[in-house]
PDB file of C-alpha atoms in Angstrom:
ATOM      1  CA  MET A   1      40.436  25.182   1.404  1.00 43.00           C
ATOM      2  CA  THR A   2      38.011  27.678  -0.089  1.00 45.00           C
ATOM      3  CA  LYS A   3      37.444  25.345  -3.045  1.00 42.00           C
ATOM      4  CA  ILE A   4      36.672  22.439  -0.679  1.00 44.00           C
ATOM      5  CA  ILE A   5      34.167  24.527   1.311  1.00 39.00           C
ATOM      6  CA  THR A   6      32.556  25.719  -1.926  1.00 38.00           C
ATOM      7  CA  ALA A   7      32.301  22.146  -3.175  1.00 40.00           C
ATOM      8  CA  ILE A   8      30.735  20.971   0.098  1.00 41.00           C
ATOM      9  CA  THR A   9      28.298  23.893   0.066  1.00 36.00           C
ATOM     10  CA  LEU A  10      27.261  23.120  -3.505  1.00 38.00           C
ATOM     11  CA  PHE A  11      26.822  19.447  -2.607  1.00 39.00           C
ATOM     12  CA  VAL A  12      24.637  20.268   0.414  1.00 39.00           C
ATOM     13  CA  CYS A  13      22.608  22.739  -1.648  1.00 43.00           C
ATOM     14  CA  SER A  14      22.050  20.083  -4.322  1.00 47.00           C
ATOM     15  CA  LEU A  15      20.835  17.639  -1.641  1.00 44.00           C
ATOM     16  CA  LEU A  16      18.431  20.207  -0.248  1.00 45.00           C
ATOM     17  CA  THR A  17      17.151  21.002  -3.745  1.00 50.00           C
ATOM     18  CA  ALA A  18      16.667  17.319  -4.508  1.00 53.00           C
ATOM     19  CA  GLN A  19      14.810  16.838  -1.223  1.00 60.00           C
ATOM     20  CA  SER A  20      12.632  19.826  -1.973  1.00 83.00           C
ATOM     21  CA  GLN A  21      11.818  18.530  -5.461  1.00 91.00           C
ATOM     22  CA  TYR A  22      10.969  15.112  -4.007  1.00 93.00           C
ATOM     23  CA  GLU A  23       8.718  16.575  -1.326  1.00 94.00           C
ATOM     24  CA  THR A  24       7.008  18.910  -3.784  1.00 95.00           C
ATOM     25  CA  GLY A  25       6.450  16.072  -6.236  1.00 96.00           C
ATOM     26  CA  MET A  26       5.077  13.718  -3.615  1.00 96.00           C
ATOM     27  CA  GLN A  27       2.719  16.372  -2.247  1.00 95.00           C
ATOM     28  CA  LYS A  28       1.464  17.105  -5.757  1.00 96.00           C
ATOM     29  CA  ALA A  29       0.949  13.404  -6.458  1.00 97.00           C
ATOM     30  CA  PHE A  30      -1.025  12.959  -3.225  1.00 96.00           C
ATOM     31  CA  GLY A  31      -3.108  15.992  -4.179  1.00 97.00           C
ATOM     32  CA  LEU A  32      -3.965  14.468  -7.568  1.00 97.00           C
ATOM     33  CA  TRP A  33      -4.856  11.174  -5.911  1.00 97.00           C
ATOM     34  CA  LYS A  34      -7.111  12.924  -3.393  1.00 95.00           C
ATOM     35  CA  GLU A  35      -8.892  14.648  -6.303  1.00 97.00           C
ATOM     36  CA  GLY A  36      -9.596  11.244  -7.838  1.00 96.00           C
ATOM     37  CA  LYS A  37      -7.092  11.738 -10.665  1.00 97.00           C
ATOM     38  CA  ASN A  38      -5.639   8.271 -10.314  1.00 97.00           C
ATOM     39  CA  THR A  39      -3.944   8.095 -13.713  1.00 97.00           C
ATOM     40  CA  GLU A  40      -2.208  11.445 -13.229  1.00 98.00           C
ATOM     41  CA  ALA A  41      -1.185  10.582  -9.656  1.00 98.00           C
ATOM     42  CA  SER A  42       0.223   7.218 -10.733  1.00 98.00           C
ATOM     43  CA  ALA A  43       2.166   8.813 -13.583  1.00 98.00           C
ATOM     44  CA  LEU A  44       3.705  11.391 -11.236  1.00 98.00           C
ATOM     45  CA  PHE A  45       4.632   8.756  -8.656  1.00 98.00           C
ATOM     46  CA  GLU A  46       6.274   6.807 -11.504  1.00 98.00           C
ATOM     47  CA  ARG A  47       8.347   9.830 -12.516  1.00 98.00           C
ATOM     48  CA  ILE A  48       9.416  10.357  -8.917  1.00 97.00           C
ATOM     49  CA  ALA A  49      10.315   6.657  -8.632  1.00 98.00           C
ATOM     50  CA  ALA A  50      12.527   6.949 -11.719  1.00 97.00           C
ATOM     51  CA  ALA A  51      14.443   9.792 -10.056  1.00 95.00           C
ATOM     52  CA  GLU A  52      14.459   8.300  -6.531  1.00 94.00           C
ATOM     53  CA  LYS A  53      15.784   4.809  -7.204  1.00 93.00           C
ATOM     54  CA  THR A  54      16.762   4.129  -3.584  1.00 95.00           C
ATOM     55  CA  ASN A  55      13.403   5.260  -2.168  1.00 97.00           C
ATOM     56  CA  TRP A  56      10.698   2.579  -2.000  1.00 98.00           C
ATOM     57  CA  LEU A  57       7.778   4.930  -1.413  1.00 98.00           C
ATOM     58  CA  PRO A  58       7.088   6.248  -4.956  1.00 98.00           C
ATOM     59  CA  ASP A  59       6.806   2.723  -6.421  1.00 98.00           C
ATOM     60  CA  TYR A  60       4.780   1.687  -3.378  1.00 98.00           C
ATOM     61  CA  TYR A  61       2.262   4.421  -4.152  1.00 98.00           C
ATOM     62  CA  VAL A  62       2.175   3.520  -7.851  1.00 98.00           C
ATOM     63  CA  ALA A  63       1.132   0.054  -6.712  1.00 98.00           C
ATOM     64  CA  LEU A  64      -1.341   1.328  -4.112  1.00 98.00           C
ATOM     65  CA  VAL A  65      -3.012   3.891  -6.391  1.00 98.00           C
ATOM     66  CA  ASN A  66      -3.561   1.340  -9.147  1.00 98.00           C
ATOM     67  CA  THR A  67      -4.695  -1.400  -6.773  1.00 98.00           C
ATOM     68  CA  THR A  68      -7.292   0.775  -5.058  1.00 97.00           C
ATOM     69  CA  ALA A  69      -8.494   1.954  -8.486  1.00 97.00           C
ATOM     70  CA  ALA A  70      -8.873  -1.684  -9.558  1.00 97.00           C
ATOM     71  CA  PHE A  71     -11.381  -2.282  -6.752  1.00 96.00           C
ATOM     72  CA  GLN A  72     -13.516   0.498  -8.234  1.00 95.00           C
ATOM     73  CA  THR A  73     -13.859  -0.794 -11.801  1.00 94.00           C
ATOM     74  CA  THR A  74     -15.849  -3.618 -13.355  1.00 92.00           C
ATOM     75  CA  ASP A  75     -14.142  -3.234 -16.732  1.00 94.00           C
ATOM     76  CA  LYS A  76     -11.982  -6.359 -17.116  1.00 94.00           C
ATOM     77  CA  THR A  77      -9.530  -4.742 -19.536  1.00 96.00           C
ATOM     78  CA  GLN A  78      -9.056  -1.737 -17.283  1.00 97.00           C
ATOM     79  CA  LEU A  79      -8.701  -3.954 -14.222  1.00 97.00           C
ATOM     80  CA  ASN A  80      -5.984  -6.014 -15.900  1.00 97.00           C
ATOM     81  CA  LEU A  81      -4.078  -2.865 -16.853  1.00 98.00           C
ATOM     82  CA  LEU A  82      -4.335  -1.429 -13.337  1.00 98.00           C
ATOM     83  CA  LEU A  83      -3.292  -4.589 -11.515  1.00 98.00           C
ATOM     84  CA  ASN A  84      -0.456  -5.348 -13.914  1.00 98.00           C
ATOM     85  CA  LYS A  85       0.889  -1.821 -13.447  1.00 98.00           C
ATOM     86  CA  ALA A  86       0.558  -2.216  -9.676  1.00 98.00           C
ATOM     87  CA  GLN A  87       2.358  -5.560  -9.761  1.00 98.00           C
ATOM     88  CA  THR A  88       5.196  -4.226 -11.913  1.00 98.00           C
ATOM     89  CA  ALA A  89       5.830  -1.319  -9.540  1.00 98.00           C
ATOM     90  CA  LEU A  90       5.639  -3.539  -6.468  1.00 98.00           C
ATOM     91  CA  ASP A  91       7.985  -6.133  -7.955  1.00 98.00           C
ATOM     92  CA  ILE A  92      10.668  -3.457  -8.361  1.00 98.00           C
ATOM     93  CA  GLU A  93      10.660  -2.828  -4.612  1.00 98.00           C
ATOM     94  CA  MET A  94      10.156  -6.463  -3.585  1.00 98.00           C
ATOM     95  CA  ILE A  95      13.380  -7.378  -5.386  1.00 97.00           C
ATOM     96  CA  LYS A  96      15.227  -4.749  -3.352  1.00 96.00           C
ATOM     97  CA  ASP A  97      13.708  -5.556   0.047  1.00 96.00           C
ATOM     98  CA  GLN A  98      11.883  -8.657   1.294  1.00 96.00           C
ATOM     99  CA  ASN A  99      11.636  -7.284   4.840  1.00 98.00           C
ATOM    100  CA  ASN A 100       9.095  -4.522   4.328  1.00 98.00           C
ATOM    101  CA  ALA A 101       5.680  -5.432   5.747  1.00 98.00           C
ATOM    102  CA  GLU A 102       3.956  -2.610   3.856  1.00 98.00           C
ATOM    103  CA  LEU A 103       4.938  -4.185   0.521  1.00 98.00           C
ATOM    104  CA  TYR A 104       3.404  -7.512   1.543  1.00 98.00           C
ATOM    105  CA  VAL A 105       0.166  -5.750   2.492  1.00 98.00           C
ATOM    106  CA  VAL A 106      -0.123  -4.250  -0.993  1.00 98.00           C
ATOM    107  CA  GLN A 107       0.728  -7.614  -2.577  1.00 98.00           C
ATOM    108  CA  ALA A 108      -2.124  -9.135  -0.585  1.00 98.00           C
ATOM    109  CA  MET A 109      -4.404  -6.345  -1.810  1.00 98.00           C
ATOM    110  CA  ILE A 110      -3.437  -7.016  -5.439  1.00 98.00           C
ATOM    111  CA  TYR A 111      -4.331 -10.684  -5.035  1.00 98.00           C
ATOM    112  CA  THR A 112      -7.579  -9.698  -3.282  1.00 98.00           C
ATOM    113  CA  ALA A 113      -8.523  -7.429  -6.183  1.00 98.00           C
ATOM    114  CA  TRP A 114      -8.087 -10.370  -8.554  1.00 98.00           C
ATOM    115  CA  ILE A 115     -10.378 -12.454  -6.330  1.00 96.00           C
ATOM    116  CA  VAL A 116     -13.039  -9.742  -6.120  1.00 95.00           C
ATOM    117  CA  SER A 117     -12.995  -9.306  -9.892  1.00 95.00           C
ATOM    118  CA  ASP A 118     -13.867 -12.983 -10.463  1.00 94.00           C
ATOM    119  CA  PRO A 119     -14.401 -15.025  -7.275  1.00 92.00           C
ATOM    120  CA  MET A 120     -15.313 -18.242  -9.070  1.00 92.00           C
ATOM    121  CA  ILE A 121     -12.103 -18.346 -11.117  1.00 92.00           C
ATOM    122  CA  ASN A 122      -9.663 -16.505  -8.856  1.00 94.00           C
ATOM    123  CA  GLY A 123     -10.870 -17.427  -5.376  1.00 91.00           C
ATOM    124  CA  MET A 124      -9.103 -20.779  -5.208  1.00 91.00           C
ATOM    125  CA  LYS A 125      -6.101 -19.445  -7.098  1.00 94.00           C
ATOM    126  CA  TYR A 126      -5.314 -16.467  -4.863  1.00 97.00           C
ATOM    127  CA  SER A 127      -6.911 -16.943  -1.411  1.00 95.00           C
ATOM    128  CA  ALA A 128      -4.001 -18.903   0.057  1.00 96.00           C
ATOM    129  CA  LYS A 129      -1.567 -16.428  -1.498  1.00 98.00           C
ATOM    130  CA  VAL A 130      -3.335 -13.513   0.199  1.00 98.00           C
ATOM    131  CA  MET A 131      -3.026 -15.170   3.601  1.00 97.00           C
ATOM    132  CA  GLU A 132       0.610 -16.010   2.894  1.00 98.00           C
ATOM    133  CA  GLN A 133       1.369 -12.330   2.264  1.00 98.00           C
ATOM    134  CA  TYR A 134      -0.354 -11.229   5.476  1.00 98.00           C
ATOM    135  CA  GLU A 135       1.479 -13.897   7.453  1.00 98.00           C
ATOM    136  CA  LYS A 136       4.817 -12.704   6.069  1.00 98.00           C
ATOM    137  CA  ALA A 137       3.870  -9.124   6.940  1.00 98.00           C
ATOM    138  CA  GLU A 138       2.727 -10.182  10.418  1.00 98.00           C
ATOM    139  CA  ALA A 139       6.041 -11.933  11.080  1.00 98.00           C
ATOM    140  CA  LEU A 140       7.862  -8.691  10.233  1.00 98.00           C
ATOM    141  CA  ALA A 141       5.504  -6.173  11.840  1.00 97.00           C
ATOM    142  CA  PRO A 142       2.899  -7.738  14.158  1.00 97.00           C
ATOM    143  CA  ASN A 143       1.842  -4.324  15.477  1.00 97.00           C
ATOM    144  CA  ASN A 144       1.400  -2.640  12.110  1.00 98.00           C
ATOM    145  CA  PRO A 145      -2.307  -1.685  11.994  1.00 98.00           C
ATOM    146  CA  ARG A 146      -2.580  -2.236   8.219  1.00 98.00           C
ATOM    147  CA  VAL A 147      -1.245  -5.765   8.649  1.00 98.00           C
ATOM    148  CA  VAL A 148      -3.619  -6.624  11.506  1.00 98.00           C
ATOM    149  CA  PHE A 149      -6.661  -5.061   9.855  1.00 98.00           C
ATOM    150  CA  GLY A 150      -5.925  -6.324   6.344  1.00 98.00           C
ATOM    151  CA  LYS A 151      -5.637  -9.911   7.466  1.00 97.00           C
ATOM    152  CA  ALA A 152      -8.841  -9.763   9.521  1.00 97.00           C
ATOM    153  CA  ASP A 153     -10.735  -7.909   6.804  1.00 96.00           C
ATOM    154  CA  PHE A 154      -9.813 -10.463   4.160  1.00 96.00           C
ATOM    155  CA  GLN A 155     -10.914 -13.339   6.379  1.00 94.00           C
ATOM    156  CA  MET A 156     -14.185 -11.558   7.136  1.00 92.00           C
ATOM    157  CA  GLY A 157     -14.791 -11.110   3.418  1.00 87.00           C
ATOM    158  CA  GLY A 158     -14.486 -14.840   2.932  1.00 81.00           C
ATOM    159  CA  ALA A 159     -16.510 -15.784   6.027  1.00 77.00           C
ATOM    160  CA  LYS A 160     -19.703 -16.340   4.037  1.00 72.00           C
ATOM    161  CA  TRP A 161     -17.856 -19.015   2.051  1.00 71.00           C
ATOM    162  CA  THR A 162     -15.762 -20.530   4.844  1.00 75.00           C
ATOM    163  CA  GLY A 163     -18.344 -20.251   7.616  1.00 74.00           C
ATOM    164  CA  ILE A 164     -15.779 -19.156  10.181  1.00 79.00           C
ATOM    165  CA  ASP A 165     -16.808 -17.272  13.320  1.00 84.00           C
ATOM    166  CA  THR A 166     -16.279 -13.548  12.762  1.00 89.00           C
ATOM    167  CA  LYS A 167     -16.185 -12.565  16.454  1.00 92.00           C
ATOM    168  CA  PRO A 168     -12.431 -13.180  16.811  1.00 94.00           C
ATOM    169  CA  LEU A 169     -11.916 -11.273  13.564  1.00 95.00           C
ATOM    170  CA  CYS A 170     -13.910  -8.327  14.891  1.00 95.00           C
ATOM    171  CA  ALA A 171     -11.638  -8.397  17.936  1.00 96.00           C
ATOM    172  CA  GLU A 172      -8.681  -8.118  15.549  1.00 97.00           C
ATOM    173  CA  VAL A 173     -10.328  -5.103  13.908  1.00 97.00           C
ATOM    174  CA  ASP A 174     -10.656  -3.504  17.359  1.00 97.00           C
ATOM    175  CA  LYS A 175      -6.978  -4.248  17.958  1.00 97.00           C
ATOM    176  CA  ALA A 176      -6.038  -2.644  14.634  1.00 98.00           C
ATOM    177  CA  ILE A 177      -7.929   0.529  15.519  1.00 97.00           C
ATOM    178  CA  GLU A 178      -6.052   0.719  18.819  1.00 97.00           C
ATOM    179  CA  LEU A 179      -2.784   0.268  16.917  1.00 98.00           C
ATOM    180  CA  PHE A 180      -3.699   3.066  14.496  1.00 97.00           C
ATOM    181  CA  ALA A 181      -3.938   5.412  17.492  1.00 96.00           C
ATOM    182  CA  THR A 182      -0.315   4.826  18.456  1.00 95.00           C
ATOM    183  CA  PHE A 183       1.264   4.025  15.082  1.00 95.00           C
ATOM    184  CA  LYS A 184       3.912   6.519  13.978  1.00 93.00           C
ATOM    185  CA  PRO A 185       4.910   6.559  10.290  1.00 93.00           C
ATOM    186  CA  GLU A 186       8.660   6.387   9.706  1.00 90.00           C
ATOM    187  CA  SER A 187       8.636   9.504   7.513  1.00 90.00           C
ATOM    188  CA  PRO A 188       6.193  12.203   6.323  1.00 90.00           C
ATOM    189  CA  PHE A 189       5.185  10.168   3.249  1.00 96.00           C
ATOM    190  CA  ALA A 190       5.303   6.695   4.802  1.00 97.00           C
ATOM    191  CA  PRO A 191       2.007   4.735   4.832  1.00 97.00           C
ATOM    192  CA  SER A 192      -0.500   5.893   7.422  1.00 96.00           C
ATOM    193  CA  TRP A 193      -3.790   4.975   5.687  1.00 97.00           C
ATOM    194  CA  GLY A 194      -6.432   2.457   6.747  1.00 96.00           C
ATOM    195  CA  LEU A 195      -8.154   3.831   9.840  1.00 96.00           C
ATOM    196  CA  GLU A 196     -11.357   4.953   8.069  1.00 95.00           C
ATOM    197  CA  ARG A 197     -11.904   1.527   6.514  1.00 95.00           C
ATOM    198  CA  ALA A 198     -11.202  -0.158   9.858  1.00 96.00           C
ATOM    199  CA  LEU A 199     -13.780   2.055  11.606  1.00 97.00           C
ATOM    200  CA  GLU A 200     -16.393   1.189   8.945  1.00 95.00           C
ATOM    201  CA  THR A 201     -15.705  -2.505   9.448  1.00 95.00           C
ATOM    202  CA  GLN A 202     -15.944  -2.069  13.217  1.00 94.00           C
ATOM    203  CA  LYS A 203     -19.438  -0.560  12.789  1.00 92.00           C
ATOM    204  CA  ASN A 204     -20.515  -3.597  10.766  1.00 88.00           C
ATOM    205  CA  CYS A 205     -19.153  -5.862  13.505  1.00 91.00           C
ATOM    206  CA  LYS A 206     -21.437  -4.216  16.031  1.00 78.00           C
ATOM    207  CA  LYS A 207     -24.615  -4.570  13.983  1.00 74.00           C
TER     208      LYS A 207
END
């Protein structure tokens, strides 16, 4: 009996240690990202993903870090590297779970980054794919603020080409902001970003 209790205690202790290492690693990675050290943050998220194979969040953040960095570069070689790394990480999680709206949002962002990098070549190629990803996300999580805002924001970005009325889209931005106020992440490291960008877009709607 003593051996069984000892074994259980050791098992519980190992779980707690693993959880602590995961939390410490994630916090450090977020810290690096906040400091603008995208490469270092991505590398740390990758290492965490390798150790946490059943947890979708580390790979999700590898994809998100590299996608957001891609929007900030005009270097084609660098952009290709960033978006390919983002896609590789996202694909790992997409294979495991096709019912996660947050993954579809990042996939839409990857396609959007390709469009922004070269609208003339990539606009026709990826625009429908972006909307397809948001529609899949919307079907899974219609009240997720990143889904609602992302879809509206993408359509607003293309309004100068499509000529669509942006008033209904601005109403969707307002809706997203309301959803951000009540949205509760599933865990401490689950996605909660997007409100700042939505508020900026709302200001532009009111000009």
